[in-house]
mmCIF file of C-alpha atoms and ligand atoms in Angstrom:
data_model
loop_
_atom_site.group_PDB
_atom_site.id
_atom_site.type_symbol
_atom_site.label_atom_id
_atom_site.label_comp_id
_atom_site.label_asym_id
_atom_site.label_seq_id
_atom_site.Cartn_x
_atom_site.Cartn_y
_atom_site.Cartn_z
ATOM 1 C CA MET G 1 0.000 0.000 0.000
ATOM 2 C CA ALA G 2 1.370 3.397 -0.985
ATOM 3 C CA VAL G 3 2.333 5.545 1.991
ATOM 4 C CA ILE G 4 0.636 8.924 2.078
ATOM 5 C CA ASP G 5 0.983 11.830 4.459
ATOM 6 C CA MET G 6 -2.141 11.462 6.618
ATOM 7 C CA GLU G 7 -1.977 15.108 7.712
ATOM 8 C CA LEU G 8 -2.157 16.147 4.059
ATOM 9 C CA ALA G 9 -4.905 13.584 3.474
ATOM 10 C CA ARG G 10 -6.991 15.035 6.314
ATOM 11 C CA SER G 11 -6.678 18.564 4.977
ATOM 12 C CA GLN G 12 -7.573 17.367 1.453
ATOM 13 C CA VAL G 13 -10.680 15.619 2.743
ATOM 14 C CA GLN G 14 -11.645 18.720 4.691
ATOM 15 C CA SER G 15 -11.335 21.068 1.722
ATOM 16 C CA ARG G 16 -12.219 18.835 -1.250
ATOM 17 C CA GLY G 17 -14.363 16.173 0.394
ATOM 18 C CA PHE G 18 -12.245 13.286 -0.907
ATOM 19 C CA LEU G 19 -8.726 11.944 -1.032
ATOM 20 C CA ASP G 20 -7.016 13.348 -4.114
ATOM 21 C CA VAL G 21 -4.185 10.851 -4.586
ATOM 22 C CA GLU G 22 -3.079 9.598 -7.979
ATOM 23 C CA VAL G 23 -4.134 5.981 -8.558
ATOM 24 C CA ASP G 24 -1.774 3.766 -10.563
ATOM 25 C CA PRO G 25 -3.609 3.417 -13.915
ATOM 26 C CA THR G 26 -2.317 -0.154 -14.357
ATOM 27 C CA LEU G 27 -4.024 -1.362 -11.174
ATOM 28 C CA ASP G 28 -6.949 -3.748 -11.528
ATOM 29 C CA LEU G 29 -9.260 -1.753 -9.281
ATOM 30 C CA PHE G 30 -11.942 -4.452 -9.213
ATOM 31 C CA ALA G 31 -9.448 -7.024 -7.887
ATOM 32 C CA GLU G 32 -7.872 -4.522 -5.467
ATOM 33 C CA ILE G 33 -11.259 -3.566 -4.042
ATOM 34 C CA GLU G 34 -12.160 -7.242 -3.566
ATOM 35 C CA ARG G 35 -8.852 -7.808 -1.759
ATOM 36 C CA LEU G 36 -9.326 -4.775 0.517
ATOM 37 C CA LYS G 37 -12.896 -5.779 1.346
ATOM 38 C CA LYS G 38 -11.727 -9.177 2.610
ATOM 39 C CA GLU G 39 -8.656 -7.827 4.363
ATOM 40 C CA LYS G 40 -10.643 -5.189 6.256
ATOM 41 C CA ASN G 41 -13.932 -7.060 6.710
ATOM 42 C CA ALA G 42 -15.681 -4.235 4.869
ATOM 43 C CA ILE G 43 -19.037 -4.192 3.114
ATOM 44 C CA ILE G 44 -19.869 -1.949 0.153
ATOM 45 C CA LEU G 45 -23.453 -0.701 0.065
ATOM 46 C CA ALA G 46 -24.444 1.119 -3.118
ATOM 47 C CA HIS G 47 -27.533 2.977 -4.258
ATOM 48 C CA TYR G 48 -28.973 2.207 -7.708
ATOM 49 C CA TYR G 49 -27.967 5.706 -8.879
ATOM 50 C CA GLN G 50 -24.243 4.935 -8.604
ATOM 51 C CA GLU G 51 -22.239 4.443 -11.787
ATOM 52 C CA PRO G 52 -22.230 0.850 -13.153
ATOM 53 C CA ASP G 53 -18.627 0.075 -12.065
ATOM 54 C CA ILE G 54 -19.500 0.940 -8.472
ATOM 55 C CA GLN G 55 -22.657 -1.166 -8.592
ATOM 56 C CA ASP G 56 -20.521 -4.050 -9.890
ATOM 57 C CA VAL G 57 -18.178 -4.009 -6.866
ATOM 58 C CA ALA G 58 -20.981 -3.570 -4.306
ATOM 59 C CA ASP G 59 -22.054 -6.314 -1.912
ATOM 60 C CA TYR G 60 -25.552 -4.927 -1.835
ATOM 61 C CA ILE G 61 -27.329 -2.525 -4.205
ATOM 62 C CA GLY G 62 -30.651 -1.111 -3.127
ATOM 63 C CA ASP G 63 -33.090 1.694 -2.472
ATOM 64 C CA SER G 64 -33.028 3.847 0.650
ATOM 65 C CA LEU G 65 -35.067 1.390 2.734
ATOM 66 C CA GLY G 66 -33.047 -1.685 1.744
ATOM 67 C CA LEU G 67 -29.778 0.149 2.302
ATOM 68 C CA ALA G 68 -30.837 1.319 5.763
ATOM 69 C CA GLN G 69 -31.743 -2.237 6.720
ATOM 70 C CA LYS G 70 -28.474 -3.661 5.413
ATOM 71 C CA ALA G 71 -26.492 -0.968 7.233
ATOM 72 C CA ARG G 72 -28.297 -1.775 10.491
ATOM 73 C CA ASP G 73 -27.832 -5.545 10.203
ATOM 74 C CA THR G 74 -24.283 -5.908 8.900
ATOM 75 C CA ASP G 75 -21.540 -7.387 11.052
ATOM 76 C CA ALA G 76 -18.767 -5.972 8.842
ATOM 77 C CA ASP G 77 -16.270 -3.697 10.603
ATOM 78 C CA ILE G 78 -16.381 -1.045 7.891
ATOM 79 C CA ILE G 79 -19.408 0.140 5.930
ATOM 80 C CA LEU G 80 -18.342 1.824 2.713
ATOM 81 C CA PHE G 81 -21.401 3.738 1.601
ATOM 82 C CA ALA G 82 -21.524 4.462 -2.124
ATOM 83 C CA GLY G 83 -24.347 6.939 -2.178
ATOM 84 C CA VAL G 84 -24.940 10.435 -0.858
ATOM 85 C CA HIS G 85 -24.268 11.994 2.526
ATOM 86 C CA PHE G 86 -27.716 11.524 4.108
ATOM 87 C CA MET G 87 -27.557 7.794 3.299
ATOM 88 C CA ALA G 88 -24.171 7.371 4.980
ATOM 89 C CA GLU G 89 -25.519 9.375 7.929
ATOM 90 C CA THR G 90 -28.468 6.993 8.198
ATOM 91 C CA ALA G 91 -26.052 4.051 8.239
ATOM 92 C CA LYS G 92 -24.087 5.652 11.113
ATOM 93 C CA ILE G 93 -27.287 6.458 13.029
ATOM 94 C CA LEU G 94 -28.413 2.836 12.772
ATOM 95 C CA ASN G 95 -25.066 1.162 13.379
ATOM 96 C CA PRO G 96 -22.833 3.540 15.372
ATOM 97 C CA GLY G 97 -20.265 0.888 16.308
ATOM 98 C CA LYS G 98 -19.134 0.576 12.686
ATOM 99 C CA LYS G 99 -16.726 2.772 10.813
ATOM 100 C CA VAL G 100 -18.780 4.405 8.036
ATOM 101 C CA VAL G 101 -16.783 5.795 5.118
ATOM 102 C CA LEU G 102 -17.959 7.354 1.859
ATOM 103 C CA PRO G 103 -15.931 8.072 -1.290
ATOM 104 C CA ASP G 104 -16.813 11.784 -1.380
ATOM 105 C CA LEU G 105 -18.013 13.659 1.688
ATOM 106 C CA LYS G 106 -19.419 16.390 -0.566
ATOM 107 C CA ALA G 107 -21.902 14.068 -2.283
ATOM 108 C CA GLY G 108 -24.975 15.903 -1.025
ATOM 109 C CA CYS G 109 -28.608 16.047 -2.117
ATOM 110 C CA SER G 110 -30.654 19.026 -3.311
ATOM 111 C CA LEU G 111 -33.746 17.666 -1.597
ATOM 112 C CA SER G 112 -31.950 17.341 1.722
ATOM 113 C CA ASP G 113 -30.494 20.844 1.291
ATOM 114 C CA SER G 114 -33.980 22.269 0.697
ATOM 115 C CA ALA G 115 -34.858 21.714 4.359
ATOM 116 C CA PRO G 116 -32.406 23.426 6.743
ATOM 117 C CA PRO G 117 -33.298 22.142 10.249
ATOM 118 C CA GLU G 118 -33.258 25.569 11.920
ATOM 119 C CA VAL G 119 -35.695 27.020 9.346
ATOM 120 C CA PHE G 120 -37.920 23.942 9.502
ATOM 121 C CA ALA G 121 -37.988 24.024 13.329
ATOM 122 C CA LYS G 122 -39.393 27.570 13.251
ATOM 123 C CA TRP G 123 -41.940 26.823 10.506
ATOM 124 C CA ARG G 124 -43.132 23.715 12.308
ATOM 125 C CA GLN G 125 -44.265 25.849 15.244
ATOM 126 C CA ASN G 126 -47.182 27.003 13.028
ATOM 127 C CA TYR G 127 -48.573 23.461 13.200
ATOM 128 C CA PRO G 128 -48.388 22.343 16.837
ATOM 129 C CA ASP G 129 -50.951 19.509 16.422
ATOM 130 C CA HIS G 130 -49.283 17.968 13.375
ATOM 131 C CA VAL G 131 -47.216 14.816 13.262
ATOM 132 C CA VAL G 132 -44.064 15.302 11.181
ATOM 133 C CA VAL G 133 -43.451 12.582 8.584
ATOM 134 C CA THR G 134 -40.120 13.208 6.864
ATOM 135 C CA TYR G 135 -38.681 11.599 3.770
ATOM 136 C CA ILE G 136 -35.350 9.907 4.494
ATOM 137 C CA ASN G 137 -33.668 12.290 1.979
ATOM 138 C CA CYS G 138 -32.855 14.818 4.712
ATOM 139 C CA SER G 139 -30.086 15.626 7.182
ATOM 140 C CA ALA G 140 -29.710 14.048 10.625
ATOM 141 C CA GLY G 141 -30.765 17.447 12.040
ATOM 142 C CA MET G 142 -34.079 17.203 10.152
ATOM 143 C CA LYS G 143 -34.559 13.609 11.236
ATOM 144 C CA ALA G 144 -34.112 14.698 14.855
ATOM 145 C CA LEU G 145 -37.045 17.135 14.382
ATOM 146 C CA SER G 146 -39.317 14.449 12.911
ATOM 147 C CA ASP G 147 -41.788 11.952 14.366
ATOM 148 C CA ILE G 148 -41.481 9.287 11.666
ATOM 149 C CA ILE G 149 -39.136 8.863 8.704
ATOM 150 C CA CYS G 150 -40.303 7.256 5.471
ATOM 151 C CA THR G 151 -38.829 6.243 2.131
ATOM 152 C CA SER G 152 -40.592 6.081 -1.214
ATOM 153 C CA SER G 153 -41.029 2.305 -0.665
ATOM 154 C CA ASN G 154 -42.952 2.615 2.572
ATOM 155 C CA ALA G 155 -44.367 6.177 2.626
ATOM 156 C CA LYS G 156 -47.960 5.138 1.907
ATOM 157 C CA ALA G 157 -47.886 2.441 4.625
ATOM 158 C CA ILE G 158 -46.402 4.906 7.125
ATOM 159 C CA ILE G 159 -49.091 7.507 6.438
ATOM 160 C CA ASP G 160 -51.876 4.910 6.422
ATOM 161 C CA SER G 161 -50.705 3.739 9.865
ATOM 162 C CA LEU G 162 -51.664 7.124 11.371
ATOM 163 C CA PRO G 163 -55.266 7.826 12.484
ATOM 164 C CA ALA G 164 -57.374 9.296 9.647
ATOM 165 C CA ASP G 165 -58.013 12.537 11.578
ATOM 166 C CA GLN G 166 -54.329 13.057 12.503
ATOM 167 C CA PRO G 167 -52.993 16.229 10.830
ATOM 168 C CA ILE G 168 -49.609 15.655 9.208
ATOM 169 C CA ILE G 169 -46.705 17.749 7.948
ATOM 170 C CA PHE G 170 -44.790 16.076 5.125
ATOM 171 C CA ALA G 171 -41.235 17.230 4.333
ATOM 172 C CA PRO G 172 -39.111 17.937 2.413
ATOM 173 C CA ASP G 173 -40.366 16.714 -1.012
ATOM 174 C CA LYS G 174 -43.476 18.543 -2.227
ATOM 175 C CA ASN G 175 -43.824 16.234 -5.267
ATOM 176 C CA LEU G 176 -43.742 13.020 -3.262
ATOM 177 C CA GLY G 177 -46.013 14.736 -0.703
ATOM 178 C CA ALA G 178 -48.574 15.701 -3.367
ATOM 179 C CA TYR G 179 -48.495 12.173 -4.768
ATOM 180 C CA LEU G 180 -49.035 10.742 -1.267
ATOM 181 C CA ASN G 181 -51.927 13.140 -0.613
ATOM 182 C CA LYS G 182 -53.516 11.746 -3.757
ATOM 183 C CA VAL G 183 -53.043 8.041 -2.985
ATOM 184 C CA THR G 184 -53.867 8.254 0.735
ATOM 185 C CA GLY G 185 -56.717 10.808 0.503
ATOM 186 C CA ARG G 186 -54.959 13.002 3.125
ATOM 187 C CA ASN G 187 -54.416 16.707 3.086
ATOM 188 C CA MET G 188 -50.885 16.850 4.499
ATOM 189 C CA VAL G 189 -49.168 20.215 4.834
ATOM 190 C CA LEU G 190 -46.197 20.100 2.450
ATOM 191 C CA TRP G 191 -42.743 21.613 2.830
ATOM 192 C CA ASN G 192 -41.635 23.260 -0.409
ATOM 193 C CA GLY G 193 -38.634 21.101 -1.383
ATOM 194 C CA ALA G 194 -37.833 19.102 -4.519
ATOM 195 C CA CYS G 195 -35.178 16.884 -6.077
ATOM 196 C CA MET G 196 -33.189 18.682 -8.787
ATOM 197 C CA VAL G 197 -33.150 15.513 -10.906
ATOM 198 C CA HIS G 198 -36.783 14.467 -10.720
ATOM 199 C CA GLU G 199 -38.298 17.921 -11.064
ATOM 200 C CA ILE G 200 -36.741 18.598 -14.466
ATOM 201 C CA PHE G 201 -38.160 15.757 -16.529
ATOM 202 C CA SER G 202 -39.749 17.235 -19.634
ATOM 203 C CA LEU G 203 -43.413 16.359 -20.076
ATOM 204 C CA GLU G 204 -43.219 17.496 -23.690
ATOM 205 C CA LYS G 205 -40.186 15.350 -24.563
ATOM 206 C CA ILE G 206 -41.592 12.331 -22.708
ATOM 207 C CA THR G 207 -44.878 12.669 -24.600
ATOM 208 C CA LYS G 208 -42.965 12.756 -27.912
ATOM 209 C CA LEU G 209 -40.909 9.733 -26.856
ATOM 210 C CA LYS G 210 -44.092 7.840 -25.968
ATOM 211 C CA THR G 211 -45.451 8.596 -29.445
ATOM 212 C CA ARG G 212 -42.272 7.260 -31.035
ATOM 213 C CA HIS G 213 -42.349 4.135 -28.836
ATOM 214 C CA PRO G 214 -46.046 3.283 -28.459
ATOM 215 C CA GLU G 215 -45.127 -0.200 -27.232
ATOM 216 C CA ALA G 216 -43.077 1.131 -24.296
ATOM 217 C CA ARG G 217 -44.514 1.514 -20.814
ATOM 218 C CA PHE G 218 -43.740 4.761 -19.034
ATOM 219 C CA ILE G 219 -42.609 4.295 -15.421
ATOM 220 C CA ALA G 220 -41.709 7.029 -12.934
ATOM 221 C CA HIS G 221 -40.392 7.704 -9.442
ATOM 222 C CA PRO G 222 -42.833 9.579 -7.161
ATOM 223 C CA GLU G 223 -40.310 12.426 -6.724
ATOM 224 C CA CYS G 224 -41.362 13.517 -10.262
ATOM 225 C CA GLU G 225 -43.785 16.389 -10.764
ATOM 226 C CA GLU G 226 -47.508 15.703 -10.814
ATOM 227 C CA ALA G 227 -47.912 16.338 -14.568
ATOM 228 C CA VAL G 228 -45.307 13.640 -15.306
ATOM 229 C CA LEU G 229 -46.786 11.181 -12.796
ATOM 230 C CA ARG G 230 -50.237 11.664 -14.341
ATOM 231 C CA ILE G 231 -49.128 9.993 -17.583
ATOM 232 C CA ALA G 232 -47.179 7.158 -15.927
ATOM 233 C CA ASP G 233 -48.228 3.513 -16.307
ATOM 234 C CA TYR G 234 -46.497 2.662 -13.054
ATOM 235 C CA ILE G 235 -45.116 4.752 -10.151
ATOM 236 C CA GLY G 236 -42.699 3.397 -7.548
ATOM 237 C CA SER G 237 -39.451 3.626 -5.619
ATOM 238 C CA THR G 238 -36.287 2.487 -7.395
ATOM 239 C CA THR G 239 -36.655 -1.080 -6.081
ATOM 240 C CA GLN G 240 -40.328 -1.144 -7.028
ATOM 241 C CA LEU G 241 -39.528 0.122 -10.546
ATOM 242 C CA LEU G 242 -36.849 -2.543 -10.931
ATOM 243 C CA LYS G 243 -39.194 -5.315 -9.749
ATOM 244 C CA TYR G 244 -41.933 -4.034 -12.050
ATOM 245 C CA THR G 245 -39.739 -4.159 -15.160
ATOM 246 C CA LYS G 246 -38.774 -7.726 -14.275
ATOM 247 C CA SER G 247 -42.274 -9.084 -13.745
ATOM 248 C CA ASP G 248 -44.200 -6.998 -16.280
ATOM 249 C CA SER G 249 -44.868 -8.331 -19.788
ATOM 250 C CA ALA G 250 -43.793 -5.280 -21.832
ATOM 251 C CA GLU G 251 -40.554 -5.330 -23.803
ATOM 252 C CA SER G 252 -39.525 -1.717 -23.414
ATOM 253 C CA TYR G 253 -39.764 1.035 -20.837
ATOM 254 C CA ILE G 254 -39.279 4.793 -20.677
ATOM 255 C CA VAL G 255 -37.823 5.362 -17.220
ATOM 256 C CA ALA G 256 -38.264 8.653 -15.333
ATOM 257 C CA THR G 257 -35.749 8.451 -12.526
ATOM 258 C CA GLU G 258 -31.969 8.804 -12.283
ATOM 259 C CA PRO G 259 -30.576 6.633 -15.133
ATOM 260 C CA GLY G 260 -28.134 4.723 -12.877
ATOM 261 C CA ILE G 261 -31.022 2.299 -12.220
ATOM 262 C CA LEU G 262 -30.942 1.218 -15.882
ATOM 263 C CA HIS G 263 -27.801 -0.833 -15.191
ATOM 264 C CA GLN G 264 -29.662 -3.227 -12.845
ATOM 265 C CA MET G 265 -32.773 -3.195 -15.062
ATOM 266 C CA GLN G 266 -30.656 -4.316 -17.993
ATOM 267 C CA ILE G 267 -28.902 -7.013 -15.890
ATOM 268 C CA GLU G 268 -32.227 -8.357 -14.562
ATOM 269 C CA SER G 269 -33.989 -8.217 -17.949
ATOM 270 C CA PRO G 270 -31.301 -8.437 -20.677
ATOM 271 C CA GLU G 271 -33.871 -9.011 -23.417
ATOM 272 C CA LYS G 272 -35.755 -5.755 -22.682
ATOM 273 C CA THR G 273 -35.068 -2.170 -23.788
ATOM 274 C CA PHE G 274 -34.788 0.717 -21.347
ATOM 275 C CA ILE G 275 -34.940 4.342 -22.443
ATOM 276 C CA PRO G 276 -34.023 7.099 -19.970
ATOM 277 C CA ALA G 277 -36.672 9.851 -19.829
ATOM 278 C CA PRO G 278 -35.218 13.194 -20.999
ATOM 279 C CA PRO G 279 -34.948 16.341 -18.894
ATOM 280 C CA ASN G 280 -35.990 19.837 -20.003
ATOM 281 C CA ASN G 281 -32.415 20.843 -20.902
ATOM 282 C CA ALA G 282 -29.970 19.943 -23.669
ATOM 283 C CA CYS G 283 -28.893 16.614 -22.092
ATOM 284 C CA ALA G 284 -30.285 13.288 -23.276
ATOM 285 C CA CYS G 285 -30.424 11.823 -19.800
ATOM 286 C CA ASN G 286 -30.724 13.139 -16.311
ATOM 287 C CA GLU G 287 -27.898 12.151 -13.949
ATOM 288 C CA CYS G 288 -27.712 13.198 -10.302
ATOM 289 C CA PRO G 289 -24.526 15.283 -10.008
ATOM 290 C CA HIS G 290 -24.261 14.430 -6.307
ATOM 291 C CA MET G 291 -24.487 10.668 -6.756
ATOM 292 C CA LYS G 292 -22.038 10.881 -9.634
ATOM 293 C CA LEU G 293 -19.355 12.562 -7.497
ATOM 294 C CA ASN G 294 -18.430 9.043 -6.408
ATOM 295 C CA THR G 295 -16.048 7.234 -8.746
ATOM 296 C CA LEU G 296 -14.367 3.839 -8.643
ATOM 297 C CA GLU G 297 -10.990 5.517 -7.979
ATOM 298 C CA LYS G 298 -12.366 7.514 -5.040
ATOM 299 C CA LEU G 299 -14.034 4.367 -3.717
ATOM 300 C CA TYR G 300 -10.764 2.454 -3.901
ATOM 301 C CA LEU G 301 -8.852 5.196 -2.058
ATOM 302 C CA CYS G 302 -11.624 5.497 0.515
ATOM 303 C CA LEU G 303 -11.445 1.791 1.275
ATOM 304 C CA GLN G 304 -7.670 1.718 1.302
ATOM 305 C CA TYR G 305 -7.174 4.702 3.633
ATOM 306 C CA GLU G 306 -10.541 4.505 5.449
ATOM 307 C CA THR G 307 -11.305 8.139 4.830
ATOM 308 C CA PRO G 308 -13.457 10.266 4.509
ATOM 309 C CA GLU G 309 -15.150 8.895 7.608
ATOM 310 C CA LEU G 310 -18.605 9.947 8.724
ATOM 311 C CA THR G 311 -18.799 10.837 12.402
ATOM 312 C CA MET G 312 -21.758 12.114 14.393
ATOM 313 C CA ASP G 313 -22.539 13.760 17.682
ATOM 314 C CA GLU G 314 -24.144 11.099 19.951
ATOM 315 C CA GLU G 315 -27.016 13.321 21.146
ATOM 316 C CA LEU G 316 -27.983 14.105 17.557
ATOM 317 C CA ARG G 317 -27.670 10.449 16.588
ATOM 318 C CA LEU G 318 -30.030 9.300 19.324
ATOM 319 C CA ALA G 319 -32.598 11.976 18.430
ATOM 320 C CA ALA G 320 -32.416 11.017 14.734
ATOM 321 C CA LEU G 321 -32.622 7.301 15.521
ATOM 322 C CA LYS G 322 -36.081 7.481 17.135
ATOM 323 C CA PRO G 323 -38.069 8.372 13.979
ATOM 324 C CA ILE G 324 -36.024 5.909 11.888
ATOM 325 C CA ASP G 325 -36.773 3.109 14.368
ATOM 326 C CA ARG G 326 -40.459 4.018 14.157
ATOM 327 C CA MET G 327 -40.282 3.749 10.387
ATOM 328 C CA LEU G 328 -38.640 0.320 10.615
ATOM 329 C CA GLU G 329 -41.245 -0.934 13.136
ATOM 330 C CA ILE G 330 -44.171 0.179 10.940
ATOM 331 C CA SER G 331 -42.482 -1.233 7.825
ATOM 332 C CA LYS G 332 -41.968 -4.569 9.577
ATOM 333 C CA ALA G 333 -45.606 -4.706 10.674
ATOM 334 C CA ALA G 334 -46.632 -3.922 7.083
ATOM 335 C CA GLY G 335 -44.420 -6.749 5.760
ATOM 336 C CA LEU G 336 -42.201 -4.343 3.851
ATOM 337 C CA LEU G 337 -38.811 -5.375 5.211
ATOM 338 C CA GLY G 338 -36.774 -7.828 3.155
HETATM 339 P P1 LIG I 401 -35.285 5.339 -3.482
HETATM 340 O O1 LIG I 401 -34.109 4.585 -4.001
HETATM 341 O O2 LIG I 401 -35.574 5.012 -2.060
HETATM 342 O O3 LIG I 401 -36.475 5.148 -4.367
HETATM 343 O O4 LIG I 401 -34.918 6.896 -3.494
HETATM 344 C C1 LIG I 401 -34.564 7.559 -4.625
HETATM 345 C C2 LIG I 401 -33.672 8.717 -4.369
HETATM 346 O O5 LIG I 401 -33.886 9.807 -4.784
HETATM 347 C C3 LIG I 401 -32.467 8.513 -3.624
HETATM 348 O O6 LIG I 401 -31.748 9.670 -3.625
HETATM 349 FE FE1 LIG I 402 -31.016 13.918 -3.890
HETATM 350 FE FE2 LIG I 402 -32.396 13.805 -6.135
HETATM 351 FE FE3 LIG I 402 -29.826 13.181 -6.172
HETATM 352 FE FE4 LIG I 402 -31.585 11.536 -4.974
HETATM 353 S S1 LIG I 402 -31.481 12.025 -7.139
HETATM 354 S S2 LIG I 402 -29.590 12.218 -4.176
HETATM 355 S S3 LIG I 402 -33.065 13.026 -4.174
HETATM 356 S S4 LIG I 402 -30.682 15.211 -5.683
#
């Protein structure tokens, strides 16, 4: 293993968010990562939005709910989280005894950023009788201010578990919140946040694409805007979309979520065709710039030097754990845990 100046490494991680060390281009990174995983008893958890190479070295690939469960249950010594910051935070909250590292500390999330805890805490005071249900795409500070966390896989079950006359605040995603109001018949108060990826799908371009591919089914993530969801044949979390494309009889799909998921869709259904839904800008597909900050090189360095590491204040962790535990209990009762 190359020797690096750890003082320099620490300052790099602090300023850039990752270890900026040159990786020998002749190295077989796949083999090296396998070796390091065994040597260090490490597990790699990756979200479906990670680049294909990262998905290929992961021990588990999943949606936010599956990843949280895996992070809680693993007996590995190191959890390398290939995803964004709030996901690695959730892993640390659920399994504080493990070392949680992520390839790039600056891999954030626009949805999480749209709800600063101090602003939310003030706003919440306008609704003293409301229960706060918060989407897992938020900071630990937001989680600590919430009553129950949910993911897109279990949000409906979480909301349905509350008494029909219970007023609810839903944060931070207004699109997911509006969709949930529709499918649960509630009138939740919505925080005004959105995901920068899902809110820019172009209804016009998708409609044209559907005309060109009349045989294709259009499937979408519930973080998309209402107008896009209205024309969808199926709406679901990333895992639900993946399962749908596997079990459904169609041969092609237009997919309105981050295109990283297409890698697993293609692996699970090699005979089918998957077309990424276009955004309302000049790009053909719609990648999450935060998720894509992680690269195989950064992952390798992260595993080798065990940095950047995610650490958390214990008081904050315990406050954020409560609403996550509630989510997991309700999900278990609803039969939603794998
Ligand atoms: P899920 O994978 O839980 O559907 O969430 C999608 C997402 O936006 C993650 O950032
Ligand atoms: Fe956040 Fe959207 Fe990126 Fe997911 S896809 S990490 S919600 S910005």
